[in-house]
PDB file of C-alpha atoms in Angstrom:
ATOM      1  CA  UNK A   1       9.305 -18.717  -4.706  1.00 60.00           C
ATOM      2  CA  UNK A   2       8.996 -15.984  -7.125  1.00 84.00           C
ATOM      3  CA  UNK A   3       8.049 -13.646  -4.463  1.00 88.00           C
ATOM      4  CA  UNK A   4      11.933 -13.455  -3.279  1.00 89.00           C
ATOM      5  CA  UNK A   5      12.948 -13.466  -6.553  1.00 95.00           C
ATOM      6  CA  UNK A   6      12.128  -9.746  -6.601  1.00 96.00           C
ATOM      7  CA  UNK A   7      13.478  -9.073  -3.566  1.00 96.00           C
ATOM      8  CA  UNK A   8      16.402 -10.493  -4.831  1.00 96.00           C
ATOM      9  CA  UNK A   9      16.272  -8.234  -8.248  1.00 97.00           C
ATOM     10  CA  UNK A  10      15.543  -5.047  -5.938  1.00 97.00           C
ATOM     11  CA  UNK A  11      18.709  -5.113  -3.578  1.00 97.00           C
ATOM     12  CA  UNK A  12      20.923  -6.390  -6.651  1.00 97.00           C
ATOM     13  CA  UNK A  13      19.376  -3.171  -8.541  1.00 98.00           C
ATOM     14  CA  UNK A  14      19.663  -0.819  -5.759  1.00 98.00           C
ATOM     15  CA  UNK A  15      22.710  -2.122  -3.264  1.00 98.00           C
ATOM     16  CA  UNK A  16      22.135   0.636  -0.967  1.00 97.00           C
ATOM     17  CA  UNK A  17      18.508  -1.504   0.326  1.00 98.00           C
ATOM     18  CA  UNK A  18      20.775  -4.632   0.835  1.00 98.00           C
ATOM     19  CA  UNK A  19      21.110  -3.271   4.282  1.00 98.00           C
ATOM     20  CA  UNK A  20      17.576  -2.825   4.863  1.00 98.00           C
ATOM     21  CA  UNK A  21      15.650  -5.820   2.785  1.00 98.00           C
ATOM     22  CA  UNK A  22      14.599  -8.278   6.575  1.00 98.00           C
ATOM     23  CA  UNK A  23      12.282  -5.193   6.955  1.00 98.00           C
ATOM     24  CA  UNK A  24      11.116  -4.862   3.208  1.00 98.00           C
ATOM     25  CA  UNK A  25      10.305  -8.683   3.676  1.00 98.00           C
ATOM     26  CA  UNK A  26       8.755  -8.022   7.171  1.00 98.00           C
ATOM     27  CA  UNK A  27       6.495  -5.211   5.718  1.00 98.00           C
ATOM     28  CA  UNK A  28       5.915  -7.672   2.743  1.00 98.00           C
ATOM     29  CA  UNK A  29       4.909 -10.078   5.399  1.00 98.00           C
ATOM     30  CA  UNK A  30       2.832  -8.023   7.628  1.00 98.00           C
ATOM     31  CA  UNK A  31       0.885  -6.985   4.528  1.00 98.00           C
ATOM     32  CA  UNK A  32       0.309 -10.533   2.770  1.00 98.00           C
ATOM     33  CA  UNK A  33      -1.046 -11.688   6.116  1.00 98.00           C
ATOM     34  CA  UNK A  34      -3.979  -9.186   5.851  1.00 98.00           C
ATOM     35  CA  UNK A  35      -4.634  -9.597   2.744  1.00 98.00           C
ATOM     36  CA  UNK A  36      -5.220 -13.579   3.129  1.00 98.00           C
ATOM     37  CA  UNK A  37      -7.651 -12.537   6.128  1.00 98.00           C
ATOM     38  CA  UNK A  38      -9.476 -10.251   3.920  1.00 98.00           C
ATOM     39  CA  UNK A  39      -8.543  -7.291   5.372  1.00 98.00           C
ATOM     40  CA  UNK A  40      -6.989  -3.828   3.169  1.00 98.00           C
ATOM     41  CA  UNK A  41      -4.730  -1.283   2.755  1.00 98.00           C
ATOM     42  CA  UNK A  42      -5.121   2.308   3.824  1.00 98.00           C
ATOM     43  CA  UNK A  43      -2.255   4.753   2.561  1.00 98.00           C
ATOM     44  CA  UNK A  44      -1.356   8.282   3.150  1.00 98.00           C
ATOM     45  CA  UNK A  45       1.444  10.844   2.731  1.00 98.00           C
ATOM     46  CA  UNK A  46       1.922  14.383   1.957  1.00 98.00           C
ATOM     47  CA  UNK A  47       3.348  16.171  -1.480  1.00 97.00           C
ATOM     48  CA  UNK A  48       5.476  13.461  -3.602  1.00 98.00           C
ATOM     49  CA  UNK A  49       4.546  10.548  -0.526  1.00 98.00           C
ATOM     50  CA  UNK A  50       1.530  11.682  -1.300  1.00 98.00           C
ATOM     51  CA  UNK A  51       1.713  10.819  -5.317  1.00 98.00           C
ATOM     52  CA  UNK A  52       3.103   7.386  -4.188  1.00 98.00           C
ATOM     53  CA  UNK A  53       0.259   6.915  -1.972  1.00 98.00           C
ATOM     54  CA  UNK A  54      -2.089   7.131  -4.862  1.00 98.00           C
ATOM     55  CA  UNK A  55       0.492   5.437  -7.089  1.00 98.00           C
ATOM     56  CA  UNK A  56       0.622   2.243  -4.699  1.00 98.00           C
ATOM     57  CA  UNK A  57      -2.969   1.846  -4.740  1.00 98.00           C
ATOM     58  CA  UNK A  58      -3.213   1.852  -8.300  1.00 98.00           C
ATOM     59  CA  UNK A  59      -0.696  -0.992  -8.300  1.00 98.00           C
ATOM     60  CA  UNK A  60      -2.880  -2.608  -5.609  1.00 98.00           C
ATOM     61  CA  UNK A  61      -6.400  -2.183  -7.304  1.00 98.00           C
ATOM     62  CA  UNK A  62      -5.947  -3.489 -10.630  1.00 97.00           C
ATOM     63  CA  UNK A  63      -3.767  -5.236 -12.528  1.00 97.00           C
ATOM     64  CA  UNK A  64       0.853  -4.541 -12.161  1.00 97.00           C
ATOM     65  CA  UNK A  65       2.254  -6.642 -14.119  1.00 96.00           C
ATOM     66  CA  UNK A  66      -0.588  -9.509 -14.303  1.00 94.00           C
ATOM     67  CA  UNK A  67      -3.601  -9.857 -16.018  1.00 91.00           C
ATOM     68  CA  UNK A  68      -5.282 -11.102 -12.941  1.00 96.00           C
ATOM     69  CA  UNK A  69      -8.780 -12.441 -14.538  1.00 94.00           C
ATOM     70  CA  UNK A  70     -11.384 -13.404 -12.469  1.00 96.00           C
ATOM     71  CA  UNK A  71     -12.602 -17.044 -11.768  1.00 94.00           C
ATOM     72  CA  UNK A  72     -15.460 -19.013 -12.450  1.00 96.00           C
ATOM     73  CA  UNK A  73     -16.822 -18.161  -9.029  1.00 96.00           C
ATOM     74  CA  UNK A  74     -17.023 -14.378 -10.083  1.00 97.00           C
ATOM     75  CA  UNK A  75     -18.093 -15.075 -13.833  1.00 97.00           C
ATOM     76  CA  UNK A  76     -20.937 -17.027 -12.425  1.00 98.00           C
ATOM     77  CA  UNK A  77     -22.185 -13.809  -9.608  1.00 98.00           C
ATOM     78  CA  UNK A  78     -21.740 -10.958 -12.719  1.00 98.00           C
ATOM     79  CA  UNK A  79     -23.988 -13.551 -15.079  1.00 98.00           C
ATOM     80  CA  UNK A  80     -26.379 -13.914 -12.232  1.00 98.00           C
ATOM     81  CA  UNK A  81     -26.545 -10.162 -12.260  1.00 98.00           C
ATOM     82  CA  UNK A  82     -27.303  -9.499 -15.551  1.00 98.00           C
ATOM     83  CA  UNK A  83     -26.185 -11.615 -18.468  1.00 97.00           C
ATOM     84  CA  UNK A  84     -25.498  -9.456 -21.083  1.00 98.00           C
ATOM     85  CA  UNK A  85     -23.198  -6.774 -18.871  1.00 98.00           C
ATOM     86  CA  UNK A  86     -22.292  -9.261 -16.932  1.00 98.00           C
ATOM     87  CA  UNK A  87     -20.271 -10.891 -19.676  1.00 97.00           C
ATOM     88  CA  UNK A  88     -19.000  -7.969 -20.817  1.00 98.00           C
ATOM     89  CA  UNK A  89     -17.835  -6.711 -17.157  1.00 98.00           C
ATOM     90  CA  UNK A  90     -16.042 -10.488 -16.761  1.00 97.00           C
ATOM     91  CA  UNK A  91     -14.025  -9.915 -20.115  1.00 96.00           C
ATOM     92  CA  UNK A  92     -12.966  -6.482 -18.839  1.00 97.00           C
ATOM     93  CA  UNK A  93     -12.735  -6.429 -14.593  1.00 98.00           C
ATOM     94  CA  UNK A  94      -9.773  -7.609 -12.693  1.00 97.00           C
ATOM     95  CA  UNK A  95      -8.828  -8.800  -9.086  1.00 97.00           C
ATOM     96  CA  UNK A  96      -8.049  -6.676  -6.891  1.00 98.00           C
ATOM     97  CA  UNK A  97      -6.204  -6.285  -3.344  1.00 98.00           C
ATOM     98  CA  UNK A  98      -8.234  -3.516  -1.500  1.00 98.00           C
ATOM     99  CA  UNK A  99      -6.472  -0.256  -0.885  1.00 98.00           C
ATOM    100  CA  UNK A 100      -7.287   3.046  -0.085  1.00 98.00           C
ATOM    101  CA  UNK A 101      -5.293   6.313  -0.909  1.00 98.00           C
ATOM    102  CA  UNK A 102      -6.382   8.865   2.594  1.00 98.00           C
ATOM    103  CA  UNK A 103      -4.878  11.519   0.177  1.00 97.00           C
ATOM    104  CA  UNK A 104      -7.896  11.270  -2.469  1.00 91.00           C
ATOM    105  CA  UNK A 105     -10.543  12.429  -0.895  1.00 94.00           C
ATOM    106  CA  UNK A 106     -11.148  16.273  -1.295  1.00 94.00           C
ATOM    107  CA  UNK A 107     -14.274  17.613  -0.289  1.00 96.00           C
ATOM    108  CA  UNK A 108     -13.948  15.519   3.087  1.00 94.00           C
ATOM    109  CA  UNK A 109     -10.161  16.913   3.459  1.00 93.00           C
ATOM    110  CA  UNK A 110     -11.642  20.404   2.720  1.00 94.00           C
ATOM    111  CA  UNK A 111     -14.341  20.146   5.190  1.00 95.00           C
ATOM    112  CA  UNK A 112     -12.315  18.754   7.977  1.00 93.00           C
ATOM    113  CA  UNK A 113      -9.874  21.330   7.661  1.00 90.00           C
ATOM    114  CA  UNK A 114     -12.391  23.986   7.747  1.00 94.00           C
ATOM    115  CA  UNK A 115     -14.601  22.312  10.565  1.00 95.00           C
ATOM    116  CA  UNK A 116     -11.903  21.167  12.604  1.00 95.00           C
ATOM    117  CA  UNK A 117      -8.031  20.630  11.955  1.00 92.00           C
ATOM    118  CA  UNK A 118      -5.888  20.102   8.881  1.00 91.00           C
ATOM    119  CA  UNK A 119      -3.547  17.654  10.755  1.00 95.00           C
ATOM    120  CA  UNK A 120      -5.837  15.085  11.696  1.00 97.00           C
ATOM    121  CA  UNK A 121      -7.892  14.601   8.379  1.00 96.00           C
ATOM    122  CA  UNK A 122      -5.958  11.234   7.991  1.00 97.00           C
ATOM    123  CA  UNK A 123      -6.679  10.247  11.159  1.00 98.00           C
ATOM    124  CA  UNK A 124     -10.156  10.467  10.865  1.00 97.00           C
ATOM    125  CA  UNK A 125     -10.525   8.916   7.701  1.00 97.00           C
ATOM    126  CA  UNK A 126      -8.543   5.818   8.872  1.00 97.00           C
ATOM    127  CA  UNK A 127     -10.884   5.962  12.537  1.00 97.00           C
ATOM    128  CA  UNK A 128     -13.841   5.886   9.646  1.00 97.00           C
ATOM    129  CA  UNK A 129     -12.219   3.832   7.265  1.00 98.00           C
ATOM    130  CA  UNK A 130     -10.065   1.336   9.236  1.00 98.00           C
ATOM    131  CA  UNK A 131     -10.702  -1.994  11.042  1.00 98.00           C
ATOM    132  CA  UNK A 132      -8.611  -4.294  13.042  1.00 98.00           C
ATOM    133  CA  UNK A 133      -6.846  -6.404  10.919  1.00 98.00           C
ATOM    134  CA  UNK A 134      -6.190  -3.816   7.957  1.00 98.00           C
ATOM    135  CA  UNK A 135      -2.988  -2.312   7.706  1.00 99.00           C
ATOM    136  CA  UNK A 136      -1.935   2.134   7.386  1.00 99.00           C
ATOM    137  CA  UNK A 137       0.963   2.334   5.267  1.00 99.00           C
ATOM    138  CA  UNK A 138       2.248   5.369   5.944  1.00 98.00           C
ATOM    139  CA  UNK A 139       4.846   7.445   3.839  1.00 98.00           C
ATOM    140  CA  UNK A 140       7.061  10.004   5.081  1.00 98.00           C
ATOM    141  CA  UNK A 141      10.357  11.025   3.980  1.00 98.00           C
ATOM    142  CA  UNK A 142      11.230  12.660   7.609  1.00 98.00           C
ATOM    143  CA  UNK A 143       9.231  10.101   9.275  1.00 98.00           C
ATOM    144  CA  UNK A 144       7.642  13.120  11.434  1.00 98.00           C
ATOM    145  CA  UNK A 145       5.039  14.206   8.958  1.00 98.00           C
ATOM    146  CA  UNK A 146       2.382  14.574  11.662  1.00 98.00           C
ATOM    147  CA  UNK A 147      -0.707  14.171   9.512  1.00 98.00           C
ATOM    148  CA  UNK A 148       0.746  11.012   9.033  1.00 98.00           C
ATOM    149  CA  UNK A 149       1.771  10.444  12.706  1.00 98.00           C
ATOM    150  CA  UNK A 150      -1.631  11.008  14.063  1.00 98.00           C
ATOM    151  CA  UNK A 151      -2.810   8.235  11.865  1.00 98.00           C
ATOM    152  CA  UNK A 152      -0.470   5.748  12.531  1.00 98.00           C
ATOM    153  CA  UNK A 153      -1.680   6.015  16.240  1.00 98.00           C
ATOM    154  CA  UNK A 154      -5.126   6.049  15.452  1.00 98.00           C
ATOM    155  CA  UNK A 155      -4.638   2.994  13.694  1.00 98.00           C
ATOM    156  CA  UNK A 156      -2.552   1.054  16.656  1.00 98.00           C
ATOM    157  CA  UNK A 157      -5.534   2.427  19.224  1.00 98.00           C
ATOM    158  CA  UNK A 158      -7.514   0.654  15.911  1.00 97.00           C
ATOM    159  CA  UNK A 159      -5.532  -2.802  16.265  1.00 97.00           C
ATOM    160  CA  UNK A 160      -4.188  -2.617  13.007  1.00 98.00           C
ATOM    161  CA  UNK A 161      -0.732  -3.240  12.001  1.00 98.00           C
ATOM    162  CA  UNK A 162       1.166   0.277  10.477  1.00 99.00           C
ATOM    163  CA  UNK A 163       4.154   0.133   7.833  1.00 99.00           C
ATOM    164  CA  UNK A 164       6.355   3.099   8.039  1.00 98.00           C
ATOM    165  CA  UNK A 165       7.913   3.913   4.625  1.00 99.00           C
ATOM    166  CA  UNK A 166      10.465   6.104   6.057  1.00 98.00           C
ATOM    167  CA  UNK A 167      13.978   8.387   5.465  1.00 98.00           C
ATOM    168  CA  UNK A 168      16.616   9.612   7.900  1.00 98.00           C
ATOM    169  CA  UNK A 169      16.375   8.039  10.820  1.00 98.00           C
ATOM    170  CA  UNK A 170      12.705   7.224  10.979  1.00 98.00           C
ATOM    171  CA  UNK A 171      11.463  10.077  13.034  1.00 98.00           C
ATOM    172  CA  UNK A 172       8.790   9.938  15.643  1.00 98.00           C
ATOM    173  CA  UNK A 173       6.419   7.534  13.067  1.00 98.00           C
ATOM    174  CA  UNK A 174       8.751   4.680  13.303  1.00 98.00           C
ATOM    175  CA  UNK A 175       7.861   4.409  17.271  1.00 98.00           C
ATOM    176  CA  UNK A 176       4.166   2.918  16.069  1.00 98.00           C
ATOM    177  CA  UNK A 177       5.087   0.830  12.993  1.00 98.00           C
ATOM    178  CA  UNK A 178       5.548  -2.880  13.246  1.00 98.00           C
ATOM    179  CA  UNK A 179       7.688  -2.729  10.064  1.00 98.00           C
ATOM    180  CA  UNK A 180       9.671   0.335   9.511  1.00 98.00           C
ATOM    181  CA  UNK A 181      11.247   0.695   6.268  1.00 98.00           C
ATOM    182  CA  UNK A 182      14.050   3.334   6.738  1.00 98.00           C
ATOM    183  CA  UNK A 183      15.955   4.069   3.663  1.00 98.00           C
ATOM    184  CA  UNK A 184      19.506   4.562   3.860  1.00 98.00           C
ATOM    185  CA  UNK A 185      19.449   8.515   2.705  1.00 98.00           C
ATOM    186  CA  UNK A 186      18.778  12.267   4.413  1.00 98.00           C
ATOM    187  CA  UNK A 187      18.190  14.128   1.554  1.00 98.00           C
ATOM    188  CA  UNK A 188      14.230  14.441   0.461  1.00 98.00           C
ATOM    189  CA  UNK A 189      14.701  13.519  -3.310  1.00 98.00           C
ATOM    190  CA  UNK A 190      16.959  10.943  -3.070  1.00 98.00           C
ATOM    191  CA  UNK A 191      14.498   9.392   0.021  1.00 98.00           C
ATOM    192  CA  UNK A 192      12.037   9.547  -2.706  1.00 98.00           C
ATOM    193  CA  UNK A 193      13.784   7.948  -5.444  1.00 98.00           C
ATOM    194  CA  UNK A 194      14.540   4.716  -3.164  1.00 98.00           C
ATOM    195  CA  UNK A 195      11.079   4.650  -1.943  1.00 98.00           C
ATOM    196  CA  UNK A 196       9.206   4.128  -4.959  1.00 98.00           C
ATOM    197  CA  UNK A 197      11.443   0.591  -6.291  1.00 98.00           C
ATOM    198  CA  UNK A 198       9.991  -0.392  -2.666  1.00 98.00           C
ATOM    199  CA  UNK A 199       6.533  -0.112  -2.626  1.00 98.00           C
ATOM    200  CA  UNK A 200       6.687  -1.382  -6.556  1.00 98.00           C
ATOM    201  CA  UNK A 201       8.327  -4.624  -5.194  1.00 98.00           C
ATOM    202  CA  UNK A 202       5.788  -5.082  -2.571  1.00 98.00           C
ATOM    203  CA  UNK A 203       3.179  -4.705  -5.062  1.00 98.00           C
ATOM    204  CA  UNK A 204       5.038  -7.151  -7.417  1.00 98.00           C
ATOM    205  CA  UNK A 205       5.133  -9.563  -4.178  1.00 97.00           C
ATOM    206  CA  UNK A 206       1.742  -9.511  -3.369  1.00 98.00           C
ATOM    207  CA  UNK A 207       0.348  -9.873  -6.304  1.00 97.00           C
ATOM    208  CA  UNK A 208       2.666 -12.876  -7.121  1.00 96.00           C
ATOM    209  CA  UNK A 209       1.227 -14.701  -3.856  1.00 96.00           C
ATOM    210  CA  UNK A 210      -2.130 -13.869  -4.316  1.00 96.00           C
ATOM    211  CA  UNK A 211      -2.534 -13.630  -8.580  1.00 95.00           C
ATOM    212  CA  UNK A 212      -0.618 -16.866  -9.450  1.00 79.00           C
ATOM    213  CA  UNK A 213      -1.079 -17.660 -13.158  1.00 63.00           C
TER     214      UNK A 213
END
């Protein structure tokens, strides 16, 4: 299963995740499963988690390392729409695996803060945005980023599963996630540098199991 085989390529790239992979394949798990049931991905962290956040959905929403062209089911609905963009759109779209960056979202971030409170704007996008059976990836190199915290409870009060992308020892997040992913360093940079070969295999993963040539 090619799926492995770049879990395999990760921890013989980066030794120091050899310790951690069961939970990289339990978050890989956790987030294959909602994708089969149709369900998506809602991401969110602050400053460089933040970037990733954005970075992991653009992974998600298009094509990584795949083409990923759409079948004959989807040719047929664009036609049915309107043939002449409709051909053109089926040369040019590509399948996607729903995801949602929390971070992108300005002038509702803006206005929450200045309505209400700053550290619950993820919260209430994922309360708005969320459904059971979707999954919050969270990312936080302390694990106690509590923008991030507040979501991750809003989304178990939700009944969706949470993946903690975590440093140091986890923090307070790692309490609500059902996979945390706690990499093996204290320092923020180098917390960041491990993180992103992480989310990329996921990415690689699911779009292996669900994009097969």
């Amino acid at each position: 299963m090619r799926e492995k085989e770049y879990l395999t390529e990760l921890t013989e790239r980066y030794p120091k995740l050899s310790s951690i992979r069961g939970e990289i394949e339990k978050a890989y798990q956790i987030l294959e499963e909602c994708y089969a049931a149709g369900g998506k991905l809602l991401v969110a962290g602050n400053g460089g988690s933040c970037a990733d956040s954005e970075h992991m959905v653009g992974e998600l929403m298009k094509g990584f390392v795949k083409r990923r062209h759409l079948d004959e089911k989807a040719r047929e609905q664009l036609l049915k729409a309107d043939e002449t963009i409709g051909k053109d759109l089926y040369t040019k779209l590509q399948g996607a695996l729903p995801a949602i960056a929390l971070t992108n979202h300005p002038g509702l971030s803006t206005a929450f803060l200045n309505d209400v409170e700053g550290e619950t704007i993820f919260a209430q996008q994922l309360w708005g945005f969320g459904k059971e059976g979707d999954v919050f990836f969270g990312i936080s190199t302390s694990g106690n980023s509590k923008n991030v915290l507040y979501a991750a409870c809003a989304a178990k009060a939700k009944g969706m599963k949470v993946v903690g992308l975590l440093g140091r020892d986890g923090g307070k997040i790692k309490q609500f996630c059902d996979a945390a992913v706690i990499v093996p360093e204290t320092e923020t940079f180098k917390i960041q540098e491990l993180h992103l070969p992480i989310y990329h295999v996921l990415c690689l993963m699911l779009e292996e199991h669900f994009f097969c040539d």
